[in-house]
Coordinates of C-alpha atoms in Angstrom, one line a residue:
X1 CA 0.0 0.0 0.0
X2 CA 1.3 3.5 -0.9
X3 CA 2.1 5.9 2.0
X4 CA -0.9 7.9 3.1
X5 CA -3.4 5.7 1.2
X6 CA -5.1 4.4 4.3
X7 CA -5.4 8.0 5.6
X8 CA -6.8 9.3 2.3
X9 CA -9.4 6.4 2.2
X10 CA -10.5 7.2 5.8
X11 CA -11.0 10.8 4.9
X12 CA -12.8 9.9 1.8
X13 CA -15.2 7.6 3.7
X14 CA -15.7 10.3 6.3
X15 CA -16.5 12.9 3.6
X16 CA -18.9 10.5 1.9
X17 CA -20.8 9.8 5.2
X18 CA -21.2 13.5 5.8
X19 CA -22.4 14.1 2.3
X20 CA -25.0 11.2 2.5
X21 CA -26.4 12.6 5.7
X22 CA -26.7 16.2 4.2
X23 CA -23.8 17.6 6.3
X24 CA -21.0 19.7 4.9
X25 CA -17.7 18.1 4.0
X26 CA -15.8 21.3 5.1
X27 CA -14.6 19.8 8.4
X28 CA -12.7 17.0 6.5
X29 CA -10.9 19.5 4.2
X30 CA -8.1 20.8 6.7
X31 CA -7.0 17.2 7.3
X32 CA -7.2 16.5 3.6
X33 CA -5.0 19.6 2.9
X34 CA -2.3 18.5 5.3
X35 CA -2.4 15.0 3.8
X36 CA -2.1 16.4 0.3
X37 CA 0.8 18.6 1.2
X38 CA 2.6 15.6 2.9
X39 CA 2.1 13.5 -0.3
X40 CA 3.4 16.2 -2.5
X41 CA 6.4 16.8 -0.3
X42 CA 7.5 13.1 -0.5
X43 CA 10.6 12.4 -2.5
X44 CA 9.7 11.2 -6.0
X45 CA 11.4 11.0 -9.4
X46 CA 10.7 13.8 -11.7
X47 CA 7.7 13.2 -14.0
X48 CA 8.3 11.6 -17.4
X49 CA 6.3 14.4 -19.1
X50 CA 6.5 18.1 -19.1
X51 CA 3.8 20.5 -18.0
X52 CA 2.8 23.8 -19.7
X53 CA 3.2 26.1 -16.7
X54 CA 1.3 28.9 -18.2
X55 CA -1.7 26.7 -19.1
X56 CA -1.8 25.1 -15.6
X57 CA -1.8 28.5 -13.9
X58 CA -4.3 30.0 -16.3
X59 CA -6.8 27.3 -15.5
X60 CA -6.1 27.6 -11.8
X61 CA -6.6 31.4 -11.8
X62 CA -9.8 31.1 -13.9
X63 CA -11.2 28.6 -11.4
X64 CA -10.3 30.8 -8.4
X65 CA -12.0 33.8 -9.9
X66 CA -15.1 31.6 -10.1
X67 CA -15.1 30.1 -6.7
X68 CA -13.3 32.4 -4.2
X69 CA -15.6 34.7 -2.3
X70 CA -13.7 37.9 -2.6
X71 CA -14.2 41.3 -4.2
X72 CA -13.4 41.5 -8.0
X73 CA -9.8 42.3 -8.5
X74 CA -8.4 40.4 -5.5
X75 CA -6.4 38.2 -7.9
X76 CA -4.3 39.5 -10.9
X77 CA -2.7 37.0 -13.2
X78 CA 0.2 38.0 -15.5
X79 CA 0.4 34.9 -17.6
X80 CA 1.8 34.2 -21.2
X81 CA -0.6 34.3 -24.1
X82 CA 0.0 31.8 -26.9
X83 CA 3.3 30.6 -25.6
X84 CA 4.0 27.1 -24.2
X85 CA 6.3 27.0 -21.1
X86 CA 7.1 23.3 -20.6
X87 CA 8.6 22.5 -17.1
X88 CA 9.2 19.1 -15.6
X89 CA 6.8 19.5 -12.6
X90 CA 3.6 17.8 -11.8
X91 CA 0.5 20.1 -12.3
X92 CA -0.8 19.2 -8.8
X93 CA 2.5 20.5 -7.3
X94 CA 2.4 23.7 -9.3
X95 CA -1.2 24.2 -8.1
X96 CA -0.4 23.4 -4.5
X97 CA 2.7 25.7 -4.3
X98 CA 0.6 28.7 -5.6
X99 CA -2.4 27.9 -3.5
X100 CA -0.3 27.6 -0.3
X101 CA 0.9 31.2 -0.9
X102 CA -2.6 32.4 -1.9
X103 CA -4.1 30.9 1.3
X104 CA -1.7 33.1 3.4
X105 CA -2.5 36.1 1.4
X106 CA -6.3 35.5 1.7
X107 CA -6.0 35.0 5.4
X108 CA -4.6 38.6 5.7
X109 CA -7.2 40.0 3.3
X110 CA -4.7 41.2 0.8
X111 CA -4.8 41.2 -3.0
X112 CA -2.6 38.7 -4.8
X113 CA -0.6 38.7 -8.0
X114 CA 0.4 35.4 -9.9
X115 CA 3.0 35.9 -12.6
X116 CA 4.5 33.4 -14.9
X117 CA 6.8 34.3 -17.8
X118 CA 9.8 33.1 -19.8
X119 CA 13.1 34.2 -18.4
X120 CA 16.2 33.1 -20.3
X121 CA 16.1 29.3 -20.9
X122 CA 13.4 28.9 -18.2
X123 CA 10.3 30.0 -16.6
X124 CA 9.9 32.5 -13.7
X125 CA 6.9 31.9 -11.5
X126 CA 6.2 34.4 -8.8
X127 CA 3.3 35.0 -6.3
X128 CA 3.2 38.5 -4.6
X129 CA 0.9 40.0 -2.0
X130 CA 1.0 40.8 1.7
X131 CA 4.2 39.8 3.6
X132 CA 6.3 36.7 2.9
X133 CA 7.4 34.3 5.6
X134 CA 11.1 34.6 5.2
X135 CA 12.0 31.0 4.6
X136 CA 11.1 29.4 1.2
X137 CA 7.8 27.6 1.6
X138 CA 8.3 23.8 1.6
X139 CA 6.1 23.2 -1.5
X140 CA 8.2 25.7 -3.4
X141 CA 11.4 24.0 -2.4
X142 CA 9.9 20.7 -3.5
X143 CA 8.8 22.2 -6.8
X144 CA 12.2 23.7 -7.5
X145 CA 13.9 20.3 -6.8
X146 CA 11.5 18.4 -9.0
X147 CA 11.9 20.9 -11.9
X148 CA 15.6 21.3 -11.6
X149 CA 15.4 24.9 -10.7
X150 CA 15.7 27.3 -7.7
X151 CA 13.2 28.9 -5.3
X152 CA 13.5 32.0 -3.1
X153 CA 11.3 33.9 -0.6
X154 CA 11.4 37.1 1.3
X155 CA 10.0 38.5 4.5
X156 CA 9.6 41.9 2.9
X157 CA 6.2 43.5 2.1
X158 CA 4.6 42.7 -1.3
X159 CA 6.4 39.4 -1.9
X160 CA 5.7 35.8 -1.1
X161 CA 7.7 33.3 -3.2
X162 CA 9.3 32.8 -6.6
X163 CA 10.8 30.0 -8.5
X164 CA 12.9 29.7 -11.7
X165 CA 12.4 26.4 -13.5
X166 CA 14.3 25.4 -16.7
X167 CA 12.2 24.7 -19.8
X168 CA 12.0 21.0 -20.9
X169 CA 10.8 21.2 -24.5
X170 CA 12.1 17.7 -25.4
X171 CA 9.7 15.8 -23.3
X172 CA 6.2 14.6 -24.1
X173 CA 3.6 17.2 -22.8
X174 CA 0.8 16.2 -20.4
X175 CA -2.5 17.9 -20.6
X176 CA -3.3 20.5 -17.9
X177 CA -6.5 20.1 -15.9
X178 CA -9.0 22.7 -17.1
X179 CA -10.8 25.2 -14.9
X180 CA -14.2 23.4 -15.3
X181 CA -12.8 20.2 -13.8
X182 CA -11.3 22.2 -10.9
X183 CA -14.6 24.0 -10.3
X184 CA -16.8 20.9 -10.6
X185 CA -14.9 18.7 -8.0
X186 CA -15.4 19.7 -4.4
X187 CA -12.2 17.9 -3.5
X188 CA -10.0 19.6 -6.2
X189 CA -7.0 21.4 -4.9
X190 CA -8.6 25.0 -4.9
X191 CA -11.3 23.8 -2.5
X192 CA -8.9 21.7 -0.4
X193 CA -6.5 24.6 0.1
X194 CA -9.0 27.5 0.2
X195 CA -12.1 25.9 1.5
X196 CA -13.2 28.6 3.9
X197 CA -12.9 31.2 1.2
X198 CA -14.7 29.3 -1.6
X199 CA -18.3 28.7 -2.7
X200 CA -18.4 25.0 -3.5
X201 CA -19.9 23.5 -6.7
X202 CA -23.5 24.4 -7.3
X203 CA -23.5 27.0 -4.5

């Protein structure tokens, strides 16, 4: 059995029981968030396929604008248009790293900026807003290791975390999850990471 599988099965059963009895699944989500982070932080070989960082983040930001209960303009995304940015990082890890920063920003009530652009032979990914925590967040360190790049953070105002990841154009490309699939699944990463800030599916 894979590590954490029993814990995930138990949480799924708990969520299913709550849903069947008409209760909200929200109390299950904090434990699921911690489990998801633990799974993503586990050492693993780099994925065999590359991921289009721009497409992954475009779908994520579109989903967040559709589900997060915040005033218009709380999230600004500076993303590439018509340019493929292939990096060797799992889409779930990209999502989780950005969502972990956005959670901290939302907890303070600040606005957020997600930026992704080509820089040299790689991709620069940056999340700004509020105040950084000083040390590089663990999910960003894991993302940098998986993608063969570097990650930095700052305790200064207006900056949370950034990573530079080399482009991997020679690998097969995996399809990024679309915003509709993220919005339609109440256990997708946006809901798991930002549950108390989100309107769930069909709400």
